[in-house]
Coordinates of C-alpha atoms and ligand atoms in Angstrom, one line a residue:
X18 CA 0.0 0.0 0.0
X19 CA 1.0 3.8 -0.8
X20 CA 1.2 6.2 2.3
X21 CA 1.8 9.6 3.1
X22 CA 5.0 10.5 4.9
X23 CA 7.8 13.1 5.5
X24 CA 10.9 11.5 3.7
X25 CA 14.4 13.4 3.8
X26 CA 15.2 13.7 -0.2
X27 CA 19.3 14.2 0.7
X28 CA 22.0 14.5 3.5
X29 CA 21.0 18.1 4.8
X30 CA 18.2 18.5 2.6
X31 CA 14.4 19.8 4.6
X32 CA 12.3 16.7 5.3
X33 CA 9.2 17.2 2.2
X34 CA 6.0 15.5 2.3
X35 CA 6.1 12.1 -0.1
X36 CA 4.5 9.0 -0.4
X37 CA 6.0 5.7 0.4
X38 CA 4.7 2.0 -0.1
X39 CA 4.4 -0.4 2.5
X40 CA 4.7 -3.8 2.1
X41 CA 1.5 -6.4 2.1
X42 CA 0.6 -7.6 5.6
X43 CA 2.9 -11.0 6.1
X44 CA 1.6 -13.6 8.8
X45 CA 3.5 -12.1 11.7
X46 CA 2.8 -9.0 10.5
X47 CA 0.8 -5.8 12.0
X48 CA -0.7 -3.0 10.3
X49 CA -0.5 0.3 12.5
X50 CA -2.2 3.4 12.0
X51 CA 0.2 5.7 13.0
X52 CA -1.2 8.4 15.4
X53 CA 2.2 10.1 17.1
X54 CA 5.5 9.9 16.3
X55 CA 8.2 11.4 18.2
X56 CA 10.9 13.8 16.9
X57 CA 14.5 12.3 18.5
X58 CA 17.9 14.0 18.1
X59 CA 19.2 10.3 16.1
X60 CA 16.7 11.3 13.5
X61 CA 18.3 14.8 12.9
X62 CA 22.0 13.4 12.8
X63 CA 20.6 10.9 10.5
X64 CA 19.3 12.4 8.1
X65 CA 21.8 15.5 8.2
X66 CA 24.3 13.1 7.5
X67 CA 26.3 13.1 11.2
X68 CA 25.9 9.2 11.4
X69 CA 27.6 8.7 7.3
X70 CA 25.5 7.4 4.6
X71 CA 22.5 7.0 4.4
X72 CA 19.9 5.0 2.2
X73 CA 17.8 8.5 1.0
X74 CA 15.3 9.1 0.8
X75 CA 14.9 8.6 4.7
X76 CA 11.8 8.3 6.4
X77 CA 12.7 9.2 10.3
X78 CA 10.5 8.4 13.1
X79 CA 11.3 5.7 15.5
X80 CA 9.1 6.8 18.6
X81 CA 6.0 5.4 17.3
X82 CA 2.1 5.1 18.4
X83 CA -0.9 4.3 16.8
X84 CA -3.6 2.1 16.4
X85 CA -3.7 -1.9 15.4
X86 CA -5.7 -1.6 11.5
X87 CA -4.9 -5.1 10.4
X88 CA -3.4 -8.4 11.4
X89 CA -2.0 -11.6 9.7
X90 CA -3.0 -14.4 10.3
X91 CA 0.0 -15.9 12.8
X92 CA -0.5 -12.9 15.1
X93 CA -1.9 -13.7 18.2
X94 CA 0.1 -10.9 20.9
X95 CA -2.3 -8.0 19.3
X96 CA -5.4 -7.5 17.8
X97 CA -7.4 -5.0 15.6
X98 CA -7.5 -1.8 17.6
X99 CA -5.0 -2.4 20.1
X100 CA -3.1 0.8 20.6
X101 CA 0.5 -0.6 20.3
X102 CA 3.9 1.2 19.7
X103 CA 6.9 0.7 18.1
X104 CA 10.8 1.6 19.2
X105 CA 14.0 1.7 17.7
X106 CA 14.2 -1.6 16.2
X107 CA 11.8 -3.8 14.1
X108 CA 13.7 -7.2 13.5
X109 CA 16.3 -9.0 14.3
X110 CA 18.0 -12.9 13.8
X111 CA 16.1 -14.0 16.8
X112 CA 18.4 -16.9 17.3
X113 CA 21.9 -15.5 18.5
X114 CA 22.5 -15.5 22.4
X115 CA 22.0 -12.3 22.4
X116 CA 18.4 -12.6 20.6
X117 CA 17.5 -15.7 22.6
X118 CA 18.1 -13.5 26.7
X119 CA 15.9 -11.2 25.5
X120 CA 18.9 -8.3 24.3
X121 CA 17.5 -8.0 20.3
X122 CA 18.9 -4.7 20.7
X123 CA 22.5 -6.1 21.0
X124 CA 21.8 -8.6 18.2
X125 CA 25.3 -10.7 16.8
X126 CA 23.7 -10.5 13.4
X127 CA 22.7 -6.8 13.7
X128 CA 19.5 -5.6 14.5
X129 CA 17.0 -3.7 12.2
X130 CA 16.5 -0.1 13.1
X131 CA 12.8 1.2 12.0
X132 CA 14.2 3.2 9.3
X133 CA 17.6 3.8 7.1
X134 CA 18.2 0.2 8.0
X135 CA 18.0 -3.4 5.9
X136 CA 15.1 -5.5 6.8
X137 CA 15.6 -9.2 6.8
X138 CA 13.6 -9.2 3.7
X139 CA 16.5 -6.7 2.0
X140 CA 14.4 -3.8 1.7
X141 CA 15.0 -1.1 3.6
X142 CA 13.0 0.6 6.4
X143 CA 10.9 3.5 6.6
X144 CA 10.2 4.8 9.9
X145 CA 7.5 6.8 11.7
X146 CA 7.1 10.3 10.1
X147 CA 4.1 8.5 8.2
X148 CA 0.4 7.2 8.3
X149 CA 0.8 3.7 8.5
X150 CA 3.5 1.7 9.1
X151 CA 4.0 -2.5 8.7
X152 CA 6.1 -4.3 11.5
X153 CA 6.7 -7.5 12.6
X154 CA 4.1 -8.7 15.6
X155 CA 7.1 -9.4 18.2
X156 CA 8.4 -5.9 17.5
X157 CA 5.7 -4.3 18.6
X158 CA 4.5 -3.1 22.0
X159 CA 1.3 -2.8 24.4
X160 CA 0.5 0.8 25.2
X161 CA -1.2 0.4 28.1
X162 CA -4.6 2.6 29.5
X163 CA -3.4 5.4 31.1
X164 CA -0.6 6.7 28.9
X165 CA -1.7 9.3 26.7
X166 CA -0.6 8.5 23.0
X167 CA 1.8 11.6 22.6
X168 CA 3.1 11.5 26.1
X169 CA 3.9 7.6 25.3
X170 CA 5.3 8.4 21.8
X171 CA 9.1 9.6 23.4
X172 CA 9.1 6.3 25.3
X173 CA 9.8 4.0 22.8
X174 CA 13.2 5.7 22.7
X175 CA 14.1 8.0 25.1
X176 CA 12.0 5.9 28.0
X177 CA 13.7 3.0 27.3
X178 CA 16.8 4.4 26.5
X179 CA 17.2 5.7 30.0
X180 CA 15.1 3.2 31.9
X181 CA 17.1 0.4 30.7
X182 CA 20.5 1.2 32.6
X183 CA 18.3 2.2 35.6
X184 CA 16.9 -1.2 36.0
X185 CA 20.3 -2.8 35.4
X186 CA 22.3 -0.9 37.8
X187 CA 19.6 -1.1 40.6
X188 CA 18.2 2.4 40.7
X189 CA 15.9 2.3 44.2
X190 CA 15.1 3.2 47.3
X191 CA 18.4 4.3 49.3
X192 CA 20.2 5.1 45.9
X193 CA 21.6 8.7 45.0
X194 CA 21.2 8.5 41.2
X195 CA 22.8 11.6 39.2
X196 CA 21.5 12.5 35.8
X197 CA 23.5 14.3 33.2
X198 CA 22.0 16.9 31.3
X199 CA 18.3 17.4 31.0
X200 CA 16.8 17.3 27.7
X201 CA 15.0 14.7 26.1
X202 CA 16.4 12.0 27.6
X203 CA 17.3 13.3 30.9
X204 CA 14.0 14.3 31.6
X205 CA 12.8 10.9 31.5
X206 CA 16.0 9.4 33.1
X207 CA 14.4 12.1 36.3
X208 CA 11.2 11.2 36.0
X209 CA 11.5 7.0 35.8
X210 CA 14.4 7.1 38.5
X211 CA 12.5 9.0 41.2
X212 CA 9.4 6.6 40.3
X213 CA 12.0 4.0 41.0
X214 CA 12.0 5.6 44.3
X215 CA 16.0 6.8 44.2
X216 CA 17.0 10.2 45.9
X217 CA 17.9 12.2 42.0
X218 CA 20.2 14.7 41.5
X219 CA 20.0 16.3 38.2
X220 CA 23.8 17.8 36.9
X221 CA 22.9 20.5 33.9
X222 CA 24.9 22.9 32.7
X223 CA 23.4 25.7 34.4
X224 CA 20.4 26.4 36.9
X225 CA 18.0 27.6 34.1
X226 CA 16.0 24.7 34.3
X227 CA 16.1 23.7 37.8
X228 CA 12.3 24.1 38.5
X229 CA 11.8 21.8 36.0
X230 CA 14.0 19.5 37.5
X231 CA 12.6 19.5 41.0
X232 CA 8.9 18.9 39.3
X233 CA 10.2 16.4 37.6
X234 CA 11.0 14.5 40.6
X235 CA 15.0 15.5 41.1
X236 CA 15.5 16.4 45.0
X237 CA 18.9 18.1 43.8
X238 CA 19.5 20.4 41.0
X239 CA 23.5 21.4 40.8
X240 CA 25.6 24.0 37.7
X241 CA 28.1 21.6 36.5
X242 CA 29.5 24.7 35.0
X243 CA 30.3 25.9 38.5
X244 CA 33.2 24.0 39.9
X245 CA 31.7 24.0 43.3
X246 CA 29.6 21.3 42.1
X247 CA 32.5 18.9 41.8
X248 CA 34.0 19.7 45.0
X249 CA 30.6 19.4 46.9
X250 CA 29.5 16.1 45.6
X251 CA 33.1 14.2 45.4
X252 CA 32.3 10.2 46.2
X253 CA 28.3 10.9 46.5
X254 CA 26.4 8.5 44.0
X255 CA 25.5 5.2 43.3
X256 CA 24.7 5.6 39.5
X257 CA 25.4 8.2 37.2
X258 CA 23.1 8.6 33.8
X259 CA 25.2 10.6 31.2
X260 CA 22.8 11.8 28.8
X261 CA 24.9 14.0 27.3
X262 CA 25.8 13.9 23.4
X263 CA 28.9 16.4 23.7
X264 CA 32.5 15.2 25.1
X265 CA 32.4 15.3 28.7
X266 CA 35.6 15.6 30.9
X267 CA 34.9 11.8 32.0
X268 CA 37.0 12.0 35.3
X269 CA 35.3 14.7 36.7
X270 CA 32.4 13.0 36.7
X271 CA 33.9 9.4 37.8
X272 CA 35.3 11.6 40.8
X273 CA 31.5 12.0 41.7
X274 CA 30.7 8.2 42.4
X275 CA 30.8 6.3 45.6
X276 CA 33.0 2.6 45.9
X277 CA 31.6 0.7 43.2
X278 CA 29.5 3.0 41.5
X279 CA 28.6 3.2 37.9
X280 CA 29.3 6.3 34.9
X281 CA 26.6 5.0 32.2
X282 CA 26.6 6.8 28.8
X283 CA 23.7 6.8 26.7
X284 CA 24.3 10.0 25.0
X285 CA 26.9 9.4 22.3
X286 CA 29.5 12.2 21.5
X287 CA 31.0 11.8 18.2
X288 CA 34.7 12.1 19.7
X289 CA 36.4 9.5 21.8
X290 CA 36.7 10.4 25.4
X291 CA 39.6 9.1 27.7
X292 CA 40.0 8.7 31.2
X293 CA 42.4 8.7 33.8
X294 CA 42.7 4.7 35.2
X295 CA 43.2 5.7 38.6
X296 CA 39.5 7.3 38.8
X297 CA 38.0 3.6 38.1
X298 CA 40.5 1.7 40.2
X299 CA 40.8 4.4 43.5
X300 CA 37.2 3.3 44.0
X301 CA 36.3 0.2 42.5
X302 CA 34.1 2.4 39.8
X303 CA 33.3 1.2 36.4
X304 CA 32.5 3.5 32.8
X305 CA 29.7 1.7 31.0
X306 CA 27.7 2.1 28.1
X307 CA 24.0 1.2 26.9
X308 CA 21.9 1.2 24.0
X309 CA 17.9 1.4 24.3
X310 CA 16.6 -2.1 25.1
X311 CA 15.0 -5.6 24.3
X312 CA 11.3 -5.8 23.8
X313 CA 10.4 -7.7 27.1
X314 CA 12.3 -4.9 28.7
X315 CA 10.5 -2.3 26.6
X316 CA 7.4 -3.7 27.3
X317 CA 8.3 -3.6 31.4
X318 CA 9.2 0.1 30.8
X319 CA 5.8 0.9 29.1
X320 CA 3.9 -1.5 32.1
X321 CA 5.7 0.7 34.6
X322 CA 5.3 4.2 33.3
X323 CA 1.7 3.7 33.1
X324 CA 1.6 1.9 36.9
X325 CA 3.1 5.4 38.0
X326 CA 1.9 7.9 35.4
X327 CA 4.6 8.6 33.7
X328 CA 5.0 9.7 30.5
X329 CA 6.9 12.5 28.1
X330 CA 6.5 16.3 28.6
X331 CA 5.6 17.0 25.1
X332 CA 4.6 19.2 21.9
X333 CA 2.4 17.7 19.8
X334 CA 3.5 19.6 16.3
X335 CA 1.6 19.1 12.8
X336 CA 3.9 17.3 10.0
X337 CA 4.4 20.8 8.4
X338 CA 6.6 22.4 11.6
X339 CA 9.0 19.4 10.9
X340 CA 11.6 21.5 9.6
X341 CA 11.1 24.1 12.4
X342 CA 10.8 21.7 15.2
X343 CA 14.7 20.2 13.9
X344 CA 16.1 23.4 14.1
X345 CA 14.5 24.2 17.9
X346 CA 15.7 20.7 18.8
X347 CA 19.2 21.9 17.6
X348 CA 19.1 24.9 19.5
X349 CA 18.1 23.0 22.9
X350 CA 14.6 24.8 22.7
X351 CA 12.4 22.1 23.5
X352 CA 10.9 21.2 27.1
X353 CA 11.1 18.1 26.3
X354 CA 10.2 16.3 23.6
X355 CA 8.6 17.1 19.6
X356 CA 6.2 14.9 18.8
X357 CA 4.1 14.8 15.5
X358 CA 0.0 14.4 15.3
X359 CA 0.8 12.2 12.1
X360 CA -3.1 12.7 11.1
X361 CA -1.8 15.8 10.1
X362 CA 0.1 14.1 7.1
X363 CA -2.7 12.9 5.2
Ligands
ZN25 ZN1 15.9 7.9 19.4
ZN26 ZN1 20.2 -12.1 17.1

């Protein structure tokens, strides 16, 4: 079938309105009317080019929600009118080790991202910015009662994104949990950690947004532009959740963790950083890494920010502010997340 979308024609070039086919309904196949999709900083670099070549024309999009229009006939996990969502993958071998614990995202055989990637089938995916889209049935997720549709858009990334190395390094009750940066993920990163029930402090670059820290469930607020900060905090937390996209001056912020704390990034700067040994060994710390997460864990993320009423602070934008909206991501003017009312495309 033929849809409308918003397709990138070159590196650099303004996203334009087009119309993209989508492939016929296989039997593990669902058929989603896309409602919301959200607008995420990878989809900028990507289509500008940041991340290399690209497959154009690119269709962006990987926060997406809508509603169930059709299933094949092997589907049995959703039904017509189920409002489902999809993240930041669509396939993967499903075999590997990797596949079989439930970490798609980390797949041996590489997993398929929802657009500018190669299906399994060899064709290559269009994301979100569109109508409709077609996904494999295990790749897409229950969006429970209780989340609003564009407030559960940004979770498919930026939720899990951040939730995923909160779970895994034991975010709770009697842990002091810093977050790095608050934008579109950090604001989540606050918002699912204090649900967690850990004491947050968030470290931004200055105060300006510090109100909307503290209502977004942060206890601390702290200028990591003021070297105070460093000083005053030395040895204090448990976990720390860079969200940050820019180089950061890694020990400095190691300096900040208790014995056997944790430095995760999940933003990714496009230089290598380096560190200092000593600032992992003088305290048993570690430097770690993640990358969104697997479905069942997506599907946790989605089960708990509905249990606690979480969801995105959003702005719901029609298609034709695309442009706009890239440009105000760009200049960090967002609180927090873009997020497109795809009926608006048609
Ligand atoms: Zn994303
Ligand atoms: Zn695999």
């Amino acid at each position: 079938m033929n849809v409308p979308a918003y397709a990138a024609p070159a590196a650099g070039e303004p996203l334009a309105p087009t119309v993209i086919e989508r492939r016929a309904v296989g039997p593990n196949d669902v058929l989603i009317e896309v409602t919301h999709a959200g607008i995420c900083h990878s989809d900028i670099h990507t289509v500008n080019g940041d991340w290399g070549p690209q497959p154009f024309p690119v269709v962006p999009g990987h926060e997406i929600v809508g509603v169930v229009a059709e299933v094949g006939p092997a589907v049995t996990r959703h039904q017509v009118g189920d409002r489902v969502g999809v993240g930041c993958m669509v396939n993967s071998c499903g075999e590997c080790a990797n596949c079989l614990r439930g970490d798609e995202q980390y797949c041996l055989d590489g997993m398929v991202p929802t657009y500018a990637g190669t299906d399994r089938d060899g064709t290559t995916t269009q994301g979100g910015y569109s109508t409709h889209v077609v996904v494999d049935a295990d790749y897409v997720l229950r969006v429970p009662d209780g989340i609003d549709s564009a407030a559960a858009a940004p979770l498919l990334c930026a939720g899990i994104t951040t939730y995923a190395p909160l779970r895994r390094w034991g975010a709770g009750p009697g842990k002091r949990v810093a977050v790095v940066g608050l934008g579109g993920l950090g604001h989540m990163a606050v918002k699912i950690a204090a649900a967690m029930g850990a004491e947050v402090t968030v470290l931004s670059q200055s105060l300006k947004k510090q109100e909307d820290g503290l209502r977004l469930g942060a206890q601390h607020y702290h200028a990591t532009s003021d070297p105070d900060t460093f000083s005053q905090l030395a040895g204090r937390f448990d976990l720390i959740v860079n969200t940050v996209s820019a180089a950061i001056d890694v020990d400095a912020y190691l300096s900040l963790l208790a014995v056997d704390g944790t430095l995760v990034n999940v933003g990714a700067p496009p230089e290598q950083l380096s560190l200092d040994v000593f600032s992992l060994i003088g305290a048993r710390r570690s430097f770690a890494g993640s990358m969104i997460g697997g479905i069942a864990l997506t599907q946790e993320m989605l089960d708990f920010c509905a249990e606690h009423g979480i969801g995105a602070e959003v702005e719901v934008i029609a298609a034709d502010r695309i442009n706009d909206a890239y440009e105000r991501v760009l200049a960090s003017d967002v609180r927090y997340r873009f997020v497109i009312d795809t009926a608006t495309l048609g």
